[in-house]
């Protein structure tokens, strides 16, 4: 019998919420100083090129303040992620949380088909279904990609080797931006699912009754 | 990109700031400043002294390498303009040095020539690649006898209003010694094997691989080896001082 959401998971989860909002807002504030991708002389023609996000989704106060906020919250988020990862690995929680293809792929498709009204019966009940595991694990991997590409944009010279697989400074900056877009899609899906299954929200607040 | 949105915002904000007396540039000031200290420590820990990084890829032409409005000098109508070289220009090397110097462009060109292919990183987010020709700051330090100063200050004849107070000031910035003594840090008089153009900082500008664009002062007049850190033009407006790349 395990508590659905042990307290270290709940605390790190709720720290993520305002921290990710501030990271996105300060990130978009930084973005408008050069709302393009690729080198200055011949930038790449990608979606969002030239996009100026509305003031309501930016941190305001200009580039210097945006960078200050981004670096402050960025390190806090990295610390939060380290606490979370150490906890879920040491406690064995990762087994019921992380996506493991041989075990979860079938459930991933079954759940997706169920939500799409193609499959009538819901997937076999368990702590998390395959779709949840896939979604949460991809969000975590996106977080790692954001830290990785963010470090390359932060120190393109000193961390040059880290940037090579991402296509150097300009590649990393592009990955960093589209990683945010992908995270926004995750958050939208996440909120929709929570609204469909309100019990999960209660569990993330109180921890929930031990089950399974 | 070269519109320098930041400058516009800062200028617009400056008036309101003087009225309200609050620092509009730095919300969450105390934590942000604390994180700048932390970030400086991280950046210094990441800094590798002798490690040179030569940018691959095609060179950006002198014309396409952004110069936009990256200066503070203005004409009578308040439009940003490339500053004019003062008559009888000499580069003054001073501060706590054994042998203060006054160098003409020819004197610099007579010193050992450093040639580096570097990727530029602007704080705004754009990049460009150029090759730069000039004299290593470490060679200048040796010639002037600057042995153990912790900071090097670079001053420009680019002159305009301070972003915060509006008072007339030179453009300037200051570097930590390790960054200034880096083998790719130089006083550049050439770009892409051509004489440095006025828009890029002629006759001589500071250029290196290890700092963001706004630290690479154009239109140099003075290099001072100092014991204390003396900030900089954009640094005074809230931009990070270390600003390593």
PDB file of C-alpha atoms in Angstrom, chain A residues 13 115 129 131-132 134-136 138-139 142 180-198 200:
ATOM      1  CA  UNK A  13       5.218  19.361  -8.276  1.00  0.00           C
ATOM      2  CA  UNK A 115     -10.177   8.996 -24.900  1.00  0.00           C
ATOM      3  CA  UNK A 129      -2.000   4.096 -17.281  1.00  0.00           C
ATOM      4  CA  UNK A 131      -0.743   7.367 -21.555  1.00  0.00           C
ATOM      5  CA  UNK A 132      -0.091   9.063 -18.218  1.00  0.00           C
ATOM      6  CA  UNK A 134       4.210   8.508 -21.471  1.00  0.00           C
ATOM      7  CA  UNK A 135       2.991  12.074 -20.887  1.00  0.00           C
ATOM      8  CA  UNK A 136       4.735  12.595 -17.530  1.00  0.00           C
ATOM      9  CA  UNK A 138       8.030  13.123 -21.905  1.00  0.00           C
ATOM     10  CA  UNK A 139       7.447  16.266 -19.831  1.00  0.00           C
ATOM     11  CA  UNK A 142      11.489  17.967 -22.186  1.00  0.00           C
ATOM     12  CA  UNK A 180       8.803  25.562 -24.466  1.00  0.00           C
ATOM     13  CA  UNK A 181       6.091  25.196 -27.123  1.00  0.00           C
ATOM     14  CA  UNK A 182       6.037  21.428 -26.510  1.00  0.00           C
ATOM     15  CA  UNK A 183       5.797  22.013 -22.744  1.00  0.00           C
ATOM     16  CA  UNK A 184       2.866  24.359 -23.304  1.00  0.00           C
ATOM     17  CA  UNK A 185       1.062  21.529 -25.169  1.00  0.00           C
ATOM     18  CA  UNK A 186       1.827  19.191 -22.258  1.00  0.00           C
ATOM     19  CA  UNK A 187       0.430  21.676 -19.738  1.00  0.00           C
ATOM     20  CA  UNK A 188      -2.773  22.169 -21.746  1.00  0.00           C
ATOM     21  CA  UNK A 189      -3.286  18.392 -21.990  1.00  0.00           C
ATOM     22  CA  UNK A 190      -2.429  18.004 -18.315  1.00  0.00           C
ATOM     23  CA  UNK A 191      -5.006  20.590 -17.231  1.00  0.00           C
ATOM     24  CA  UNK A 192      -7.715  19.086 -19.467  1.00  0.00           C
ATOM     25  CA  UNK A 193      -7.071  15.632 -17.982  1.00  0.00           C
ATOM     26  CA  UNK A 194      -7.131  16.972 -14.421  1.00  0.00           C
ATOM     27  CA  UNK A 195     -10.493  18.611 -15.147  1.00  0.00           C
ATOM     28  CA  UNK A 196     -11.791  15.255 -16.449  1.00  0.00           C
ATOM     29  CA  UNK A 197     -10.412  13.431 -13.393  1.00  0.00           C
ATOM     30  CA  UNK A 198     -10.643  15.875 -10.472  1.00  0.00           C
ATOM     31  CA  UNK A 200      -6.074  13.413  -9.230  1.00  0.00           C
TER      32      UNK A 200
END
